CSV table of C-alpha atoms and ligand atoms in Angstrom, one decimal:
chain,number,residue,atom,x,y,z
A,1,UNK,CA,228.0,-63.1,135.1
A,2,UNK,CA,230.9,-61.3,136.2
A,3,UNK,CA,233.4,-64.1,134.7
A,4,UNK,CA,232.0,-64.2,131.5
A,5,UNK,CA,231.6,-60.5,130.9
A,6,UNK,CA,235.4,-59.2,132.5
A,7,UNK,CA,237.8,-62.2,132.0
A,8,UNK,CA,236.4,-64.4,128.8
A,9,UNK,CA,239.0,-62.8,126.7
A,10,UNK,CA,241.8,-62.9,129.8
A,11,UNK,CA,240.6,-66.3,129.7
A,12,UNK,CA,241.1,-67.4,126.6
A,13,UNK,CA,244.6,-65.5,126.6
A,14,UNK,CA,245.7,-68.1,129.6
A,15,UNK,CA,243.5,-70.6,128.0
A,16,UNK,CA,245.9,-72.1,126.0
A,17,UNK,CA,249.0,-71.8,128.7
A,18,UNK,CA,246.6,-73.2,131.1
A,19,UNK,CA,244.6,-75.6,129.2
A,20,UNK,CA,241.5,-74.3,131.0
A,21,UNK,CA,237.8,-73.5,129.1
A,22,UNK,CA,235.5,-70.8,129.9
A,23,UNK,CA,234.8,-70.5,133.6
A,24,UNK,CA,233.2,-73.1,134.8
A,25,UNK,CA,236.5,-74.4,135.9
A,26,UNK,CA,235.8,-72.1,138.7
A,27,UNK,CA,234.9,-75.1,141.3
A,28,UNK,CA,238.3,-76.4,140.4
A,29,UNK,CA,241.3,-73.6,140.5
A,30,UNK,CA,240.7,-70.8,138.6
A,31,UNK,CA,240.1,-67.7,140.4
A,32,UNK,CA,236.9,-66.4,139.5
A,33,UNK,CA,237.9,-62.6,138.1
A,34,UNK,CA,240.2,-64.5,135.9
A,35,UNK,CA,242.9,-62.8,137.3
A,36,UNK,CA,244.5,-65.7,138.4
A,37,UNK,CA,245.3,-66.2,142.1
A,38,UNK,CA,247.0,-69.0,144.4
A,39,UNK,CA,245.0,-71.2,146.6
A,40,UNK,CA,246.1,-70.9,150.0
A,41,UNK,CA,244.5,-74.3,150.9
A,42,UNK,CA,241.0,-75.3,152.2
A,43,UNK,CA,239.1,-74.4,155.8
A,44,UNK,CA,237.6,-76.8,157.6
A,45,UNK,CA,233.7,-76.9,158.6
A,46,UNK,CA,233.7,-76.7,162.7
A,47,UNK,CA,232.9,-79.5,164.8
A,48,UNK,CA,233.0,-82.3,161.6
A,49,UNK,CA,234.6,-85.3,162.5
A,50,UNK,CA,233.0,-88.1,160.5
A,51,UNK,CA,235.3,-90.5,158.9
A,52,UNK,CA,234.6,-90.2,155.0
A,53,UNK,CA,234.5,-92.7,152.3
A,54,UNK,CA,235.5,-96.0,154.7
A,55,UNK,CA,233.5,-98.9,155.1
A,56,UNK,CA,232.5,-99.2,158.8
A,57,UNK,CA,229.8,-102.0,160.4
A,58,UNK,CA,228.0,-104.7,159.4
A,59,UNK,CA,224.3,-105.6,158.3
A,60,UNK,CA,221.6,-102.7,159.3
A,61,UNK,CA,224.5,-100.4,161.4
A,62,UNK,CA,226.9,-100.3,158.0
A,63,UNK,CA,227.9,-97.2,156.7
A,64,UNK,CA,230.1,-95.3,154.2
A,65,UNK,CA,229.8,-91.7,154.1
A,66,UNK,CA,230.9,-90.1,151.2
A,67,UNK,CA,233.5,-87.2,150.8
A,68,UNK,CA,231.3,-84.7,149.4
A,69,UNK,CA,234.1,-82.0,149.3
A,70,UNK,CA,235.7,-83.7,146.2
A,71,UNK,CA,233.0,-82.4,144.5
A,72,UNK,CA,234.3,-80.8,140.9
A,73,UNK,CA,232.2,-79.7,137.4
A,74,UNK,CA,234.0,-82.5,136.1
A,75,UNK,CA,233.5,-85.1,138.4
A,76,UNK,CA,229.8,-84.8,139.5
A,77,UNK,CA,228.8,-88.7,139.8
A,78,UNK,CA,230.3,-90.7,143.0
A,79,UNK,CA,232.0,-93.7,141.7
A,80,UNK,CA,229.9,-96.9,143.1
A,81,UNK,CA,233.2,-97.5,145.7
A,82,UNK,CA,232.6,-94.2,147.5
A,83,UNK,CA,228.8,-94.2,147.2
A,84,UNK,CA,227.1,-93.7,150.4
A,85,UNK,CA,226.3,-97.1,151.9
A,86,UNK,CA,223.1,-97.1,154.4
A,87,UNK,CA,222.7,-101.1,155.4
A,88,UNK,CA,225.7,-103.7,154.2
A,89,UNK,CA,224.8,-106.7,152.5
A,90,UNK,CA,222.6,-109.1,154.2
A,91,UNK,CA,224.7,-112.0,155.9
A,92,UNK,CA,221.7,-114.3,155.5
A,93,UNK,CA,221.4,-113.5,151.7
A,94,UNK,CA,223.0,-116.3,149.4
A,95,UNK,CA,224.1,-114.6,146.5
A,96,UNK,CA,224.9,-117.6,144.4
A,97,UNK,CA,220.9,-118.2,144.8
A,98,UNK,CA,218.6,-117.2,141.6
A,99,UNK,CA,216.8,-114.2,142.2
A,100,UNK,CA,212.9,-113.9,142.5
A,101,UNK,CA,210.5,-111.3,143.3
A,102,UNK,CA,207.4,-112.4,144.1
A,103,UNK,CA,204.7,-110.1,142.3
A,104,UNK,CA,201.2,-110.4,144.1
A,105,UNK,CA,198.9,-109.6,146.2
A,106,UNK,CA,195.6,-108.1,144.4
A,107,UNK,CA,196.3,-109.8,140.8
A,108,UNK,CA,194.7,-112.0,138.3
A,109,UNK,CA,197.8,-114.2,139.0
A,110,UNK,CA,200.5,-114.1,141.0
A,111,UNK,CA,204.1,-114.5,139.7
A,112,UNK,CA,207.6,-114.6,140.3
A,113,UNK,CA,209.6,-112.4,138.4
A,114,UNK,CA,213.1,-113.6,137.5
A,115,UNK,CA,216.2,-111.4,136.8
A,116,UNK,CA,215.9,-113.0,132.8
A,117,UNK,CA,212.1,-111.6,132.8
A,118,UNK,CA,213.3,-108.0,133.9
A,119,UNK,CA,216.2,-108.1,131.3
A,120,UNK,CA,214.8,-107.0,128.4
A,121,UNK,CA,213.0,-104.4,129.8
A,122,UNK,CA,215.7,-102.5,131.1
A,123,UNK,CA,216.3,-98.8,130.1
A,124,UNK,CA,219.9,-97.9,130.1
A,125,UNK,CA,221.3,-95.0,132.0
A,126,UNK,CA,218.5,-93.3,133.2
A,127,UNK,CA,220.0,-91.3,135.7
A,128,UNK,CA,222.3,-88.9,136.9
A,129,UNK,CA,220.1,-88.9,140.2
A,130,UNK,CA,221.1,-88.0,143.8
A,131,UNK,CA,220.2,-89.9,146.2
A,132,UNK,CA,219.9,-88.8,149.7
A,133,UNK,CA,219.6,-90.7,153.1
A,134,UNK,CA,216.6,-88.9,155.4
A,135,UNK,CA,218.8,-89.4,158.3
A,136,UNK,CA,221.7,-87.2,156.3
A,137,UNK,CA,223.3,-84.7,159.3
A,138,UNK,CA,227.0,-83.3,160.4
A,139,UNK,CA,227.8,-86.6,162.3
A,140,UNK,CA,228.1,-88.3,159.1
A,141,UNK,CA,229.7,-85.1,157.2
A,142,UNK,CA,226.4,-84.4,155.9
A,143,UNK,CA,228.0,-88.0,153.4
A,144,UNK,CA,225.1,-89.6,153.0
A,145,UNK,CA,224.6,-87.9,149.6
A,146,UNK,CA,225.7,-89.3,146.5
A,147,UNK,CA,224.9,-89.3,143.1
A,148,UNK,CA,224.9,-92.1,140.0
A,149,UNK,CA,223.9,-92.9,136.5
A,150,UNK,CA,221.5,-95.9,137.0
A,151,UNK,CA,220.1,-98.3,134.7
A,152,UNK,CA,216.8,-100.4,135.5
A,153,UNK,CA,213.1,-101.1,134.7
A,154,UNK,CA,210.6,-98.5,135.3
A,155,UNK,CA,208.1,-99.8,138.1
A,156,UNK,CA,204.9,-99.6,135.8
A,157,UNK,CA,206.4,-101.8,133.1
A,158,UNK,CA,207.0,-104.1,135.9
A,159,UNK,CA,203.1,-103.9,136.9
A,160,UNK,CA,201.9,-104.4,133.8
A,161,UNK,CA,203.5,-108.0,133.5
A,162,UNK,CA,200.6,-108.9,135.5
A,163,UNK,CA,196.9,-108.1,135.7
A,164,UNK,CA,195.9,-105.8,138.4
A,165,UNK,CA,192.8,-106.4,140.3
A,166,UNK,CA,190.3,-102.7,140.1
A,167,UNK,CA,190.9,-103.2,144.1
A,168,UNK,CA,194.7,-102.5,144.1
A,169,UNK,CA,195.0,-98.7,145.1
A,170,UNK,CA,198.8,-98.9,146.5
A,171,UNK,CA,202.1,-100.8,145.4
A,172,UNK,CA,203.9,-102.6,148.8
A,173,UNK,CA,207.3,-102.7,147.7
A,174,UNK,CA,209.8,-104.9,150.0
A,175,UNK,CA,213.4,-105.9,150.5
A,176,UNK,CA,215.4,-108.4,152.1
A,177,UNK,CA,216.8,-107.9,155.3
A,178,UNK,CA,217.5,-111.1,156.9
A,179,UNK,CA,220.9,-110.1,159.3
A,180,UNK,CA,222.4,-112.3,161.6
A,181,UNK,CA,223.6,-109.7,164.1
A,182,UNK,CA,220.7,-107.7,165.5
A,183,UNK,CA,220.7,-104.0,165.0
A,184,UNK,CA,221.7,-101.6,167.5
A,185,UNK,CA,220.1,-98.6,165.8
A,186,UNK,CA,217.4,-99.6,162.9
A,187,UNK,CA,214.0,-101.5,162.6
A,188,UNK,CA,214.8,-104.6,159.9
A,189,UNK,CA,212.3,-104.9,157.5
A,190,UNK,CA,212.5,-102.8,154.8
A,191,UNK,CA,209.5,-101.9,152.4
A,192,UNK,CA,207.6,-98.9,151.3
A,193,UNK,CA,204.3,-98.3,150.1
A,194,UNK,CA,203.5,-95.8,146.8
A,195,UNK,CA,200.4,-95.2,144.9
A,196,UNK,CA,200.4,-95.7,141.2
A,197,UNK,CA,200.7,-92.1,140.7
A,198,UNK,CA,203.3,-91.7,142.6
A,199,UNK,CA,205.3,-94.5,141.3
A,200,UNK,CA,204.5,-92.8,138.0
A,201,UNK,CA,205.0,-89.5,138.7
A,202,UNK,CA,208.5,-90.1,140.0
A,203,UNK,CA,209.3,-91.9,137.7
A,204,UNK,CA,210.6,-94.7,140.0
A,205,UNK,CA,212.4,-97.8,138.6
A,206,UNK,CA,213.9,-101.0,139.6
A,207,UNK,CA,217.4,-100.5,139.5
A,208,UNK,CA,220.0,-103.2,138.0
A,209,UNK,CA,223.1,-101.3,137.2
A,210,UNK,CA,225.1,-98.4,138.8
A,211,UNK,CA,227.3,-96.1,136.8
A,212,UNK,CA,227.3,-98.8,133.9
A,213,UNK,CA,228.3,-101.9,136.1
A,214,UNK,CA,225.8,-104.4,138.0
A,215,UNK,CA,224.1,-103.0,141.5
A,216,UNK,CA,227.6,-104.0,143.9
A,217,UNK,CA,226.3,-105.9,146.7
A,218,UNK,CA,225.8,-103.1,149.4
A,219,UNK,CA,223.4,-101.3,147.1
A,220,UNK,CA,220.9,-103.8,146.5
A,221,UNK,CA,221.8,-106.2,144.1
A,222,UNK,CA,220.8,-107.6,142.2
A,223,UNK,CA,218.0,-105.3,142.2
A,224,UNK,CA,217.1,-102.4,144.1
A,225,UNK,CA,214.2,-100.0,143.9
A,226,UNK,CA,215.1,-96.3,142.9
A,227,UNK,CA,212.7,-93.3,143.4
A,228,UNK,CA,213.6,-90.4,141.7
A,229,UNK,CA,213.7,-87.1,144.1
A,230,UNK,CA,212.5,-89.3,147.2
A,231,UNK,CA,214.9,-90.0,150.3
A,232,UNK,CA,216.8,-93.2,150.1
A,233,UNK,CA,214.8,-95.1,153.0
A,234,UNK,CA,212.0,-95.3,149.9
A,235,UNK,CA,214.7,-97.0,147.6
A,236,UNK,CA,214.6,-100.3,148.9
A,237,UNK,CA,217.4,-102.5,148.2
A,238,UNK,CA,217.7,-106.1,147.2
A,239,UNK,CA,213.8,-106.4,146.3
A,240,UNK,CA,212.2,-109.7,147.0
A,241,UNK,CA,208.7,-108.8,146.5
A,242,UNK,CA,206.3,-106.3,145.3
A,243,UNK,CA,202.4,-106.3,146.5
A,244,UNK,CA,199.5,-104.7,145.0
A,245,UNK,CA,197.6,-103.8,148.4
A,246,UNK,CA,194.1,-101.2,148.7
A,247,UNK,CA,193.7,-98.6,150.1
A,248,UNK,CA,193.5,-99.6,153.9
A,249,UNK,CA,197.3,-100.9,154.0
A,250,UNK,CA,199.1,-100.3,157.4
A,251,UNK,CA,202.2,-98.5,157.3
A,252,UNK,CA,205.4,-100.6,157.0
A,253,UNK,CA,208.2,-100.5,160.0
A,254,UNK,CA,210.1,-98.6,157.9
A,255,UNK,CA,207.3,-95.8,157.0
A,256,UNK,CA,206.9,-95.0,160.6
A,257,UNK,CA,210.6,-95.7,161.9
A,258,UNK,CA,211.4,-92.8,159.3
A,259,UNK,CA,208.3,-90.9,159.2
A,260,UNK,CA,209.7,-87.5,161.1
A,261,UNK,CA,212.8,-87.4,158.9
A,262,UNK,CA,210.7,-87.8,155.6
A,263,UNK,CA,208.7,-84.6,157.5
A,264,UNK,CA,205.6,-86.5,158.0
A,265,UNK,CA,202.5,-85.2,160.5
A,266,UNK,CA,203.5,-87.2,163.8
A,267,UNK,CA,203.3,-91.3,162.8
A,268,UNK,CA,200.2,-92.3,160.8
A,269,UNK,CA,199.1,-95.4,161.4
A,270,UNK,CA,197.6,-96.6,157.4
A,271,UNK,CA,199.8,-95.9,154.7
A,272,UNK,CA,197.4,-93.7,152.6
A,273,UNK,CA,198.0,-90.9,155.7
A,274,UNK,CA,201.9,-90.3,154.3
A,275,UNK,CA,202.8,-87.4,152.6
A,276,UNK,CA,205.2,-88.6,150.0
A,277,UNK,CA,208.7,-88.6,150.9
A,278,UNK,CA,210.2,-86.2,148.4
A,279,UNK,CA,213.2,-84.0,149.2
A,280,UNK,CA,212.5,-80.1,149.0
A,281,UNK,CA,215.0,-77.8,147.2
A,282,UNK,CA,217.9,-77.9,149.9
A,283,UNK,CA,221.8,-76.5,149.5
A,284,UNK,CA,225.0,-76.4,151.8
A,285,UNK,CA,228.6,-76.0,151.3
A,286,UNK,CA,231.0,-78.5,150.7
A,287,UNK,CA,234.2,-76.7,150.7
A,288,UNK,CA,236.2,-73.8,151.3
A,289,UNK,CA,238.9,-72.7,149.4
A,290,UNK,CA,241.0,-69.7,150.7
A,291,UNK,CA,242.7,-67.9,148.0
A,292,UNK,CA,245.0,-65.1,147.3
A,293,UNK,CA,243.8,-62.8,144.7
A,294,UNK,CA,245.9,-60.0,144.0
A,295,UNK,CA,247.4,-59.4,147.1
A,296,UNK,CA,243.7,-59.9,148.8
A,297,UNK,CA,242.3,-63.1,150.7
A,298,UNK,CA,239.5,-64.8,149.6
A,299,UNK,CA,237.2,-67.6,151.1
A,300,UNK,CA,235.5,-69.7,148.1
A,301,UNK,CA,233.0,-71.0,149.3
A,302,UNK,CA,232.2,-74.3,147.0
A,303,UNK,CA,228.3,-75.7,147.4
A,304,UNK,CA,225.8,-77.9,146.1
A,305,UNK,CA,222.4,-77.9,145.9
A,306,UNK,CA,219.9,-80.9,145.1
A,307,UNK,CA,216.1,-82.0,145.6
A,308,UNK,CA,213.1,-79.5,144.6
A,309,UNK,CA,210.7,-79.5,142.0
A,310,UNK,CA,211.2,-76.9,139.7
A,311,UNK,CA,214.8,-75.2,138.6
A,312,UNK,CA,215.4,-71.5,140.6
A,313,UNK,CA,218.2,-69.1,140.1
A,314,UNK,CA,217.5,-67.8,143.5
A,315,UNK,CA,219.9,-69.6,145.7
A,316,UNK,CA,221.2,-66.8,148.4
A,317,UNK,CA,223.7,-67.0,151.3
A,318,UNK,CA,224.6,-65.8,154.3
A,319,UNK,CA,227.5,-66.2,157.1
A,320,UNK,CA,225.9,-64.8,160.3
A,321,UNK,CA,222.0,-64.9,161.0
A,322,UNK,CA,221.6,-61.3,161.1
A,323,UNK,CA,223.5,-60.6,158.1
A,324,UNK,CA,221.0,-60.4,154.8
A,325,UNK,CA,221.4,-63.1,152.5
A,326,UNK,CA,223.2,-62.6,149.1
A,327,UNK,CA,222.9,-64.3,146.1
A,328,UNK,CA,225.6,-67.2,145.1
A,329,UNK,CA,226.7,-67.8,141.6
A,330,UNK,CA,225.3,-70.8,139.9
A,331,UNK,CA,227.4,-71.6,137.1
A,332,UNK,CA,226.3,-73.3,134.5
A,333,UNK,CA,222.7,-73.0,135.9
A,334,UNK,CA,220.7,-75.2,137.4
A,335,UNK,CA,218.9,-76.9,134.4
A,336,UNK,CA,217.4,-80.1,136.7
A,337,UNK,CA,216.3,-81.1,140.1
A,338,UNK,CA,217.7,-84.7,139.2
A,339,UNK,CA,220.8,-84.4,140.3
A,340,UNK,CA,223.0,-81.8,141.9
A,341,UNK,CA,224.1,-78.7,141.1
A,342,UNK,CA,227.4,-76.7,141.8
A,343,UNK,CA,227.4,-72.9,142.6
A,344,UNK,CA,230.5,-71.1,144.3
A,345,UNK,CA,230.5,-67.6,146.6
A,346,UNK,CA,233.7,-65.4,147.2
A,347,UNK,CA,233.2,-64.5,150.5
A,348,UNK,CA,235.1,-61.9,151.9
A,349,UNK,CA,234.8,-62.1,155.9
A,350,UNK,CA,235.8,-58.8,157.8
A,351,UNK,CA,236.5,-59.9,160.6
A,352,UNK,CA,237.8,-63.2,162.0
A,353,UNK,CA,235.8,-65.7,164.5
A,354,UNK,CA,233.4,-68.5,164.0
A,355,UNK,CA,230.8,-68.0,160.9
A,356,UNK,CA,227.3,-70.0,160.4
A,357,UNK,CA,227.0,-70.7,156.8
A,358,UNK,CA,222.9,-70.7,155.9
A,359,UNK,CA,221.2,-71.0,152.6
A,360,UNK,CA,217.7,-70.4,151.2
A,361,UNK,CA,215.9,-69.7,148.0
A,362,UNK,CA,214.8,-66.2,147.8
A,363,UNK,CA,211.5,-67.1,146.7
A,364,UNK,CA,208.4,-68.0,148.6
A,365,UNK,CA,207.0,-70.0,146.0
A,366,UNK,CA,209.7,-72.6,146.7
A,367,UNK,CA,209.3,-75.5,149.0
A,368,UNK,CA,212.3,-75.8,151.2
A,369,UNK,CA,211.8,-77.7,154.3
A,370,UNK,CA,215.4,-78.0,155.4
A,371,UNK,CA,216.6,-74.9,154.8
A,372,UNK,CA,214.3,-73.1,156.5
A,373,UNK,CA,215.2,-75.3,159.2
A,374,UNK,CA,218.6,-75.1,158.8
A,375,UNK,CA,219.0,-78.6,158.5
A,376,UNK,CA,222.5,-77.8,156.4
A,377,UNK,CA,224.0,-75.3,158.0
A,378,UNK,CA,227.8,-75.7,158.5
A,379,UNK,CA,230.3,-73.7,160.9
A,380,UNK,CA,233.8,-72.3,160.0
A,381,UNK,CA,236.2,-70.8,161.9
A,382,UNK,CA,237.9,-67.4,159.6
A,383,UNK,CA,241.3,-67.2,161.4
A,384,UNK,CA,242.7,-64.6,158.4
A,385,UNK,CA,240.9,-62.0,156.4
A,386,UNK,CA,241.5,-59.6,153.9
A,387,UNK,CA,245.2,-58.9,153.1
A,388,UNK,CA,247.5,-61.3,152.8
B,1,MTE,N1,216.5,-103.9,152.2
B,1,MTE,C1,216.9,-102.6,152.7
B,1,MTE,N2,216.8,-101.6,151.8
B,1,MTE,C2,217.1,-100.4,152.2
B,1,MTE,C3,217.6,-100.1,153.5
B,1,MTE,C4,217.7,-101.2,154.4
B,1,MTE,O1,218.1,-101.1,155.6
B,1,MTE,N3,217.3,-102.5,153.9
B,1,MTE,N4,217.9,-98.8,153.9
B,1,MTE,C5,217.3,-97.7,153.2
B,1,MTE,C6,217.9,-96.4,153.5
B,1,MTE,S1,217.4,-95.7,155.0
B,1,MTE,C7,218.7,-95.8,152.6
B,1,MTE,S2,219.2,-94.2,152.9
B,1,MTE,C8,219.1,-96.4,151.3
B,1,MTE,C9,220.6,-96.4,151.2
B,1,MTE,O2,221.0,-97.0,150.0
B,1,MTE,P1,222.6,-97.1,149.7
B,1,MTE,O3,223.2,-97.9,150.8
B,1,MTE,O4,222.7,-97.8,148.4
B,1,MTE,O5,223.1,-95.8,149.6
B,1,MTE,O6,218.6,-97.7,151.2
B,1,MTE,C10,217.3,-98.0,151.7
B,1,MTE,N5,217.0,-99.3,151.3
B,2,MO,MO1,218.3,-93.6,155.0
């Protein structure tokens, strides 16, 4: 790493003027050589005009997309008031009413779970985990993507409160969704099915707190479901009942209305046909930074990137398709696939005009749906470039 090896001991010579430790304060001022430079201000991505981080609609149609651009090594949870909201707090919900979730379906014998059963069993802060909407895209600002320290029961010490029939293949997970106003965009009826192993594997839980304070109302409380790695339209909120079904289930409302953007084959019609909804290694910008270093200009290009299954220190960029793609600097590394991960590129564009900024994993062996569809890709207009 270029910062470490050249400017550690500059570093730590401005360290104490500056108050600043190592480099990874990179993604928030320092200039990466260590030389120390003045930010010019930030560029905007072309052609982005979603208002961020404001509550907007009601029932099914609300939204909040969050500003992922205030992004910083320091500040890498969304605080539960700008957490992307997908579906406001159901009108016909009473929340003064005691919870139950009604656990059945292919049991010795059914039971309603109540919030005082599920207490004990909590596990606290289990998280940081991203979440991410399937329907994520530039009309929203690419803001329905956040990421939280949850608390909450894992699924399979909810299942084994009860005895499971040999018949029960697949968990039917469902949510409330009783809204007054009818939807002008989405199906209600929210529920998901998951095999055991899935459930398992994932590591999926039912979620009562959010960054150490109860669910708030918009996301699901008092009690949500929370899948690890999978897109959000799995991680149903305010959970009223979960249902041990076989193997023959349909496929809810939900499975099918999102079953392209979970990157399913066409819309199966039974439940065991769905691939499960994970989220492949994907990346994008979230901000650029222009900056003068010594005399030159530089575009910082700030990033994140989330989902995958296995850590990779071959992220790689590149600002025009037939440009090759160079490697960005991950710094610290990626050490999970929980949550996201900053990296930063100094970009030094030769001439000006509109740019296409694209990102992949230089490695085959990589699952990365989005990218190679260029799901993420963002547009900036360079106005200035070198010398300033
Ligand atoms: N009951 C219910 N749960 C739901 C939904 C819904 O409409 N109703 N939307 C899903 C979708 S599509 C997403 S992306 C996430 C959003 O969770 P959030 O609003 O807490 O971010 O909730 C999921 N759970
Ligand atoms: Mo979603």
């Amino acid at each position: 790493m270029r910062c470490v090896e050249d400017a550690l001991s500059r570093r730590k010579l401005l360290t104490g003027v500056l108050g600043l430790v190592g480099c990874s304060d990179r993604f928030n001022s320092a200039s990466e050589t260590g030389e120390e430079g003045t930010m010019l201000g930030t560029v905007p991505f072309t052609d982005e005009q979603a208002d961020l981080e404001v509550v907007s609609g009601e029932g099914l149609d609300g939204r909040l997309y969050t500003d992922l651009s205030k992004l910083k090594d320091d500040a890498l949870v969304t605080p539960n008031e700008t957490f992307y909201i997908r579906t406001r707090y159901p009108d016909l919900l009473d929340p003064n009413a005691p919870w139950k979730i009604a656990l059945g379906g292919l049991v010795e014998s059914p039971r309603d779970l109540e919030l005082a059963d599920l207490a004990p069993k909590v596990k606290k802060d289990l998280g940081p985990f991203v979440m991410e909407c399937s329907g994520n895209g530039s009309g929203a600002g690419f803001g329905m993507l956040s990421a939280a320290r949850w608390s909450g029961v894992l699924a399979l010490d909810v299942l084994s409160m009860v005895n499971v029939h040999p018949s029960a293949k697949r968990v039917l997970v469902s949510g409330f969704d009783g809204h007054s106003k009818p939807s002008e965009r989405s199906t209600p009826g929210a529920s998901w099915v998951f095999t055991f192993d899935e459930l398992a594997r994932a590591g999926a839980f039912l979620a009562t707190e959010m960054n150490g304070a109860p669910l708030p109302r918009d996301h699901g409380f008092p009690v949500r479901l929370f899948v690890p790695n999978w897109y959000g339209c799995t991680c149903i909120k305010w959970v009223d009942a979960i249902t041990l079904v076989d193997d023959d289930v349909p496929a809810t409302s939900q499975m099918q209305e999102f079953a392209s953007r979970t990157h399913q084959n066409g819309t199966p019609a039974l439940a065991r046909d769905y691939l499960p909804a994970t989220m492949d290694q994907a990346a994008m910008p979230v901000r650029i930074e222009k900056w003068r270093i010594g005399g030159a200009l530089v575009h910082r290009v700030i990033g994140i990137m989330w989902g995958g299954y296995q850590v990779t220190d071959k992220l790689a960029i590149r600002f025009r398709d037939d440009e090759r793609f160079v490697p960005v600097d991950v710094h610290p590394k990626q050490t999970t696939n929980a949550t996201w991960t900053l990296w930063s590129h100094d970009w030094r564009p030769n001439v000006t005009g509109e740019y296409a900024i694209t990102l992949r994993v230089d490695d085959p062996a990589v699952p990365q749906k989005r990218l190679d569809l260029g799901f993420y890709r963002r547009r900036t207009a360079v106005t200035q470039t070198r010398q300033v």
